[in-house]
Coordinates of C-alpha atoms in Angstrom, one line a residue:
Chain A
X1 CA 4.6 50.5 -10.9
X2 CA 2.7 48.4 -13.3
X3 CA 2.9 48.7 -16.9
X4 CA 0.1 49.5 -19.2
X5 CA -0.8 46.1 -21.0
X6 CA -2.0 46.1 -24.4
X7 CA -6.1 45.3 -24.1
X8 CA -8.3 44.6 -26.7
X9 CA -6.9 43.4 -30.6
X10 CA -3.7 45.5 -32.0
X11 CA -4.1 47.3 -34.7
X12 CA -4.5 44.8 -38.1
X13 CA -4.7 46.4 -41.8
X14 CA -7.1 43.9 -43.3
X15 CA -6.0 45.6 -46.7
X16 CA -2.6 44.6 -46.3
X17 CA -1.4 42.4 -49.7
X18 CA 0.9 40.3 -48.3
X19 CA -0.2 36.9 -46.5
X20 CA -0.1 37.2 -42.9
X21 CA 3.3 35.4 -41.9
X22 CA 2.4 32.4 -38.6
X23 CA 3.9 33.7 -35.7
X24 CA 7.1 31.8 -34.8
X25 CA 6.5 32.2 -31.1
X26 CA 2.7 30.2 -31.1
X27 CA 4.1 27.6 -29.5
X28 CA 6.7 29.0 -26.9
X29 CA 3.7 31.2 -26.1
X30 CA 1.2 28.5 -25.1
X31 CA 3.8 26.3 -23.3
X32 CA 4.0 29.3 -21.2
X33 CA 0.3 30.3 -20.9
X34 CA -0.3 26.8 -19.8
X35 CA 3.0 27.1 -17.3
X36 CA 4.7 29.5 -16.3
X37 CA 7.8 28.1 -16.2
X38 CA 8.1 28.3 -19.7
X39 CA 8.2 32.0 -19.8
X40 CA 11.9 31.6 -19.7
X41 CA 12.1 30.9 -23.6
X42 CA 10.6 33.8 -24.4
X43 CA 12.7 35.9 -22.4
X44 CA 16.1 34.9 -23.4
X45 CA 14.7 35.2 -27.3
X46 CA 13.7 38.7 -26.4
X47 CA 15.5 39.8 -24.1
X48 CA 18.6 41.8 -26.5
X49 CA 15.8 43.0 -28.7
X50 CA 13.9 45.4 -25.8
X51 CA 16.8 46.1 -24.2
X52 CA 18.4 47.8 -27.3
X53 CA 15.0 48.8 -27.8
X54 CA 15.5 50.4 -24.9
X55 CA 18.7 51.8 -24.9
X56 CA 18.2 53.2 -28.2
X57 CA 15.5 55.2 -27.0
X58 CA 16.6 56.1 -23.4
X59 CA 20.5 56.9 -24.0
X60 CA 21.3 55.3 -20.5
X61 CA 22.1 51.8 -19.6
X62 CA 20.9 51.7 -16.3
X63 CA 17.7 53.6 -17.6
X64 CA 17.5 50.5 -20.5
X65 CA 17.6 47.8 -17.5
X66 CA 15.2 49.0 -15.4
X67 CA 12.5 49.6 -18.8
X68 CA 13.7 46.0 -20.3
X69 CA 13.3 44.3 -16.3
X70 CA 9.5 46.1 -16.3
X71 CA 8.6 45.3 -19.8
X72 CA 9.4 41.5 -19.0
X73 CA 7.8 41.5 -16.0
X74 CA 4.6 43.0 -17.2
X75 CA 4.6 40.5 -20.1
X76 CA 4.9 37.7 -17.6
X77 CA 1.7 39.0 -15.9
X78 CA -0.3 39.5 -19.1
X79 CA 1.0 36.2 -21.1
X80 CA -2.3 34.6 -20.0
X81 CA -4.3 36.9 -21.5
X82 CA -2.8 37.6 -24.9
X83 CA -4.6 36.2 -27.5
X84 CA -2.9 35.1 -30.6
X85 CA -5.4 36.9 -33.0
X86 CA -3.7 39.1 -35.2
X87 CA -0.8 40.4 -33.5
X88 CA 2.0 38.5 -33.1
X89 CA 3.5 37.9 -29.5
X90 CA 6.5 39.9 -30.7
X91 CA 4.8 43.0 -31.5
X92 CA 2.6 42.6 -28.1
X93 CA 6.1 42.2 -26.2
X94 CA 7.2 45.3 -28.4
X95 CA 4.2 47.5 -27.5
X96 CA 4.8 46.8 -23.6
X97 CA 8.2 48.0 -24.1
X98 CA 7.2 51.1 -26.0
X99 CA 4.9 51.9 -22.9
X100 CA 7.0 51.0 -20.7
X101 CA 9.9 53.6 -22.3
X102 CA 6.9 56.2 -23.1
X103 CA 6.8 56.1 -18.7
X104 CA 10.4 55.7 -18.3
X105 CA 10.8 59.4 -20.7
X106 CA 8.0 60.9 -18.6
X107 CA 8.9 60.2 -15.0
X108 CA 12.8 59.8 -14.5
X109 CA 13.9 62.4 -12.3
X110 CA 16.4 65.1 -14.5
X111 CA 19.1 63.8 -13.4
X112 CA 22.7 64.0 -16.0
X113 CA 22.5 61.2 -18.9
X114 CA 25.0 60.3 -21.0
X115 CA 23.9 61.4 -24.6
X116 CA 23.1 57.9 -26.5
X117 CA 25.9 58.9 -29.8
X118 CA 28.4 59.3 -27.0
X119 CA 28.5 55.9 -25.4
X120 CA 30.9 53.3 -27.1
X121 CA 28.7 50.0 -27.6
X122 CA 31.2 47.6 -28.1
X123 CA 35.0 47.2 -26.2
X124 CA 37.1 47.3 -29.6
X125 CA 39.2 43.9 -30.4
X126 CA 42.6 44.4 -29.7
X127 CA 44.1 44.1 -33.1
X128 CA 41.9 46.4 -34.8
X129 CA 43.2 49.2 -36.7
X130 CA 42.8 52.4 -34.4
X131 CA 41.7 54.5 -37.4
X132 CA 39.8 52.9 -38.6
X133 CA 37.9 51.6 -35.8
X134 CA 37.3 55.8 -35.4
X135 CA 36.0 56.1 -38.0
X136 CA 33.1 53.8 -37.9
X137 CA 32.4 54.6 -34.7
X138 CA 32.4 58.9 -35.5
X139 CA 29.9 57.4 -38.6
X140 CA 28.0 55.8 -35.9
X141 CA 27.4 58.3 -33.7
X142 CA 26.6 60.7 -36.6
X143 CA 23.9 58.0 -38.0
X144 CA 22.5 57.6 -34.0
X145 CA 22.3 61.3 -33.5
X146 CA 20.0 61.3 -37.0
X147 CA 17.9 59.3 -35.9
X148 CA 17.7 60.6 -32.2
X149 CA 16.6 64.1 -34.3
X150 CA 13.8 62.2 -36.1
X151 CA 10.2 63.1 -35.5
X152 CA 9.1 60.7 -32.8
X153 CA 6.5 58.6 -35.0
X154 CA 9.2 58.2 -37.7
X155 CA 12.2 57.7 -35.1
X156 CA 10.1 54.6 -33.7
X157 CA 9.5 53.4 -37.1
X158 CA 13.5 53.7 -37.9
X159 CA 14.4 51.7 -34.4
X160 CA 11.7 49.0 -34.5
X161 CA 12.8 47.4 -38.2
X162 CA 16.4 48.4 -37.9
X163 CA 17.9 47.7 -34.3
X164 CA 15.2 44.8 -33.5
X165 CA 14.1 43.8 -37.5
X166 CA 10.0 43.5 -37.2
X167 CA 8.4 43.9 -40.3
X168 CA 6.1 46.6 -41.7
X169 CA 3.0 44.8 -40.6
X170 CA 4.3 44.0 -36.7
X171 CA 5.2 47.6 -36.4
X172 CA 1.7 48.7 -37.4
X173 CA 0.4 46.8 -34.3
X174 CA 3.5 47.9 -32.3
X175 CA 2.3 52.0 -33.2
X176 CA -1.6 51.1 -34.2
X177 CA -0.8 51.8 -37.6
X178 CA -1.7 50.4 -41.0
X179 CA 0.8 48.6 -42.6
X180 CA 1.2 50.8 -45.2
X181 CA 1.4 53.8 -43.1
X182 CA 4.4 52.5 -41.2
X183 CA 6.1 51.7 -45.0
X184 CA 5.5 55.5 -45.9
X185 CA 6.6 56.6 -42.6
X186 CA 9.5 54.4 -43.4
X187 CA 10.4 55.8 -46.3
X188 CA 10.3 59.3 -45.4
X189 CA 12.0 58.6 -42.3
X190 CA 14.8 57.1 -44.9
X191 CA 14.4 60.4 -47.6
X192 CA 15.2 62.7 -44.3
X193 CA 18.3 60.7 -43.3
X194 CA 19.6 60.3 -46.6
X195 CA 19.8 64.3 -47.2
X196 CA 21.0 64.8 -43.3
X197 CA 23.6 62.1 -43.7
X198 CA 24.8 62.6 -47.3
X199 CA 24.5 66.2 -47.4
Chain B
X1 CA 1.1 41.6 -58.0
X2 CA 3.3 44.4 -58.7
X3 CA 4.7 46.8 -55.9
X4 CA 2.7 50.0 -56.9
X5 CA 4.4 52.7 -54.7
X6 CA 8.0 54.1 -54.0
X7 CA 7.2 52.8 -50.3
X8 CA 6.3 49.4 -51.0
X9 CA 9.0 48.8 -52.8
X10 CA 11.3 50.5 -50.8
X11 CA 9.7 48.2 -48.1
X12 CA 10.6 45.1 -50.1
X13 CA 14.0 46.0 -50.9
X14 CA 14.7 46.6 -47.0
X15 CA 13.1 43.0 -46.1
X16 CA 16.2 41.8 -49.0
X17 CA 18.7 43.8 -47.3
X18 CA 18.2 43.3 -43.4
X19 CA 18.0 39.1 -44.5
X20 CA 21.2 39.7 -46.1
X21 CA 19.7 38.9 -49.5
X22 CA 20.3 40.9 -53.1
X23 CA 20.2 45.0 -53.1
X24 CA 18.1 46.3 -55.5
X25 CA 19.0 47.6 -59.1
X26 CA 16.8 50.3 -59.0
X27 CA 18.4 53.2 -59.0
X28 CA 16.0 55.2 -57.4
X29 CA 16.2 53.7 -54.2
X30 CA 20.1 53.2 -54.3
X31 CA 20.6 56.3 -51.5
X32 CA 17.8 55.4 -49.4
X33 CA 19.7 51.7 -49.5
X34 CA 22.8 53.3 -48.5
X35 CA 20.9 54.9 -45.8
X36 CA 19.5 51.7 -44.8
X37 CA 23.0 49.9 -44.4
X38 CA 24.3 52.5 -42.5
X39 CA 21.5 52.2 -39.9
X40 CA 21.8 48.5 -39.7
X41 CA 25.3 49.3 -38.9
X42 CA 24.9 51.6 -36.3
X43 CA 21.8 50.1 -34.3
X44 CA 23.4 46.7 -33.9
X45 CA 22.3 44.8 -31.2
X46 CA 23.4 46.6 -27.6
X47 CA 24.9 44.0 -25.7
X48 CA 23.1 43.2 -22.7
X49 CA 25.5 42.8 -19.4
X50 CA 26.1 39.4 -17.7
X51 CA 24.4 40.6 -14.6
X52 CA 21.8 42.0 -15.5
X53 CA 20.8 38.9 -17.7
X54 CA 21.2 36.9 -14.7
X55 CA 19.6 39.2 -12.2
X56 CA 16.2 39.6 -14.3
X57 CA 16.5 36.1 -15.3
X58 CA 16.3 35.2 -11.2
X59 CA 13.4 37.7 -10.7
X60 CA 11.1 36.3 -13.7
X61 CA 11.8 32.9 -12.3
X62 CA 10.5 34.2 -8.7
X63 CA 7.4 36.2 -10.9
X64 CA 6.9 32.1 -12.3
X65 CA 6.8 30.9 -9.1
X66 CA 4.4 33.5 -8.3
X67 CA 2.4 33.2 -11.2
X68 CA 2.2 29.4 -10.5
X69 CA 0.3 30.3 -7.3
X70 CA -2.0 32.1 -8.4
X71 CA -3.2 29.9 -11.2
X72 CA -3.6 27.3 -8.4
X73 CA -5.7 29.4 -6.1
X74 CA -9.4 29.2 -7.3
X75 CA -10.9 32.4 -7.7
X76 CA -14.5 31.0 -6.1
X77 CA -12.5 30.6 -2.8
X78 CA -11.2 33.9 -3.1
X79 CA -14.9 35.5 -3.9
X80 CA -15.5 33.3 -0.9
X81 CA -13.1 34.6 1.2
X82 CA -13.9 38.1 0.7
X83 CA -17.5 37.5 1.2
X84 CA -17.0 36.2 4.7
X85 CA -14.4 38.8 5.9
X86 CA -16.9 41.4 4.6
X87 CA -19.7 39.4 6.4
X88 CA -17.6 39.5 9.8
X89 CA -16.8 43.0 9.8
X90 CA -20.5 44.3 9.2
X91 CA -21.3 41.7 12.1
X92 CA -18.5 43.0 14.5
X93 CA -19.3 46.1 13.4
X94 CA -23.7 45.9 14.0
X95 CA -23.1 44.3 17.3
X96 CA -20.8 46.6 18.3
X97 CA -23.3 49.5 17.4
X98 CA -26.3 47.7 19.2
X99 CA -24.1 47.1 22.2
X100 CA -23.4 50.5 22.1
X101 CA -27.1 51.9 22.3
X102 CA -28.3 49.4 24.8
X103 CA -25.5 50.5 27.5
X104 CA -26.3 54.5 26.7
X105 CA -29.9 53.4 27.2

């Protein structure tokens, strides 16, 4: 099944009052319109960023794979068409990959997942303290299942500048958004959280 | 020019803090802050598994390769290609009709 591409330009807030940052990937991106070949840059840059994108989102590794395999696949298709013109390749990546889960949430069959605060992420090291170690991971899992209970507008907002770190402005044309709607739905996002998690 | 909302410069103090730059002294934001830390501590990076990375890897070198194709076939020849296989099959298809009325006649 293909993805939906992006068409036409992403959402840009002309308002917006900082300058609009160069887009580190210009160059990776038109060594790979002009050869495929290429493409491979852009995938090992991205590829840990939509996959916990993805897993974030989905709960289920094997669900992440398949969304982060048809994300890059679809972006290999569509690289010769994106146009550098006020979106950054990043946030075009980001927005096949928010499709991509959007299809993923609507069509897997119901079959048992794993709830995402219940999976360990990381094998811990062998000399750390056990207590410790429980604790930050029971403090995890409280934070992830916070977020998980966010609206979803705000719960995209909260995963897109925390696990992967785009800025206000690339989540706007992730969401079509206006810059400073994605800071107040930030901020909110962060007012709810604070009172679930500190309460 | 000044930060003029709560979310603006809430928005700032996150760009300091996810760079690993200064926290803030305001006070106001100091538990949204807290908040913020312990999100970037909780969605760190999943790792992604060894296979997988190389098993996608494999299949968006073979999408390359297929890609590469493409750019190299020239889209008149297809244009042409489907004109002529449409051409044949009315052809084929008009004798095959006129054949058909002269033997019932």
């Amino acid at each position: 099944m293909s993805e939906p591409m992006p068409s036409g330009p992403l959402a840009f807030d002309p308002a917006a009052e900082r300058p609009t940052q160069p887009d580190p990937d210009r160059s990776a991106v038109s060594a790979a319109q002009g050869d495929p070949a290429d493409f491979g840059v852009l995938y090992h840059r991205y590829l840990d960023a939509v996959y916990s994108y993805a897993f974030y989102q989905l709960g289920d590794h094997h669900d992440a794979e398949d969304a982060t395999a048809r994300t890059f696949m679809a972006a290999l298709r569509g690289i010769g068409s994106f146009r550098n013109e006020g979106a950054s390749f990043r946030a075009w990546l980001f927005r096949i990959a928010r499709n991509t889960i959007a299809n993923a949430h609507r069509t897997r069959a119901r079959r048992r997942t794993e709830p995402m605060d219940a999976i360990s992420l990381e094998p811990p090291a062998p000399d750390a303290d056990p207590a410790g170690l429980a604790l930050r991971a029971e403090e995890a899992r409280r934070v992830r299942a916070a977020v998980i209970a966010l609206p979803d507008d705000r719960r995209q907002v909260v995963l897109l500048r925390f696990a992967d770190g785009l800025s206000a402005r690339e989540i706007g044309e992730v969401l079509d958004r206006s810059e400073g709607a994605v800071r107040v739905l930030l901020h909110r996002a962060l007012k709810d959280l604070a009172e679930q998690l500190h309460r | 020019m000044a930060d003029r909302t709560p979310a603006e410069r809430l928005d700032r103090a996150l760009d300091s803090l996810l760079t690993g730059g200064l926290a803030t002294r305001e006070r106001e934001l100091r538990p949204l802050l807290d908040t913020a830390d312990q999100l970037r501590l909780a969605l760190a990076p999943v790792p992604v598994s060894a296979r997988f990375e190389a098993d996608l890897a494999r299949r968006v070198a073979a999408g390359r390769r297929a890609g590469r194709f493409d750019l190299h076939v020239p889209t008149w020849l297809l244009l042409t290609g489907a004109v002529s296989s449409a051409a044949v099959g009315v052809g084929v298809t008009a004798y095959a009709v006129w054949r058909g009325t002269h033997r019932s006649s």
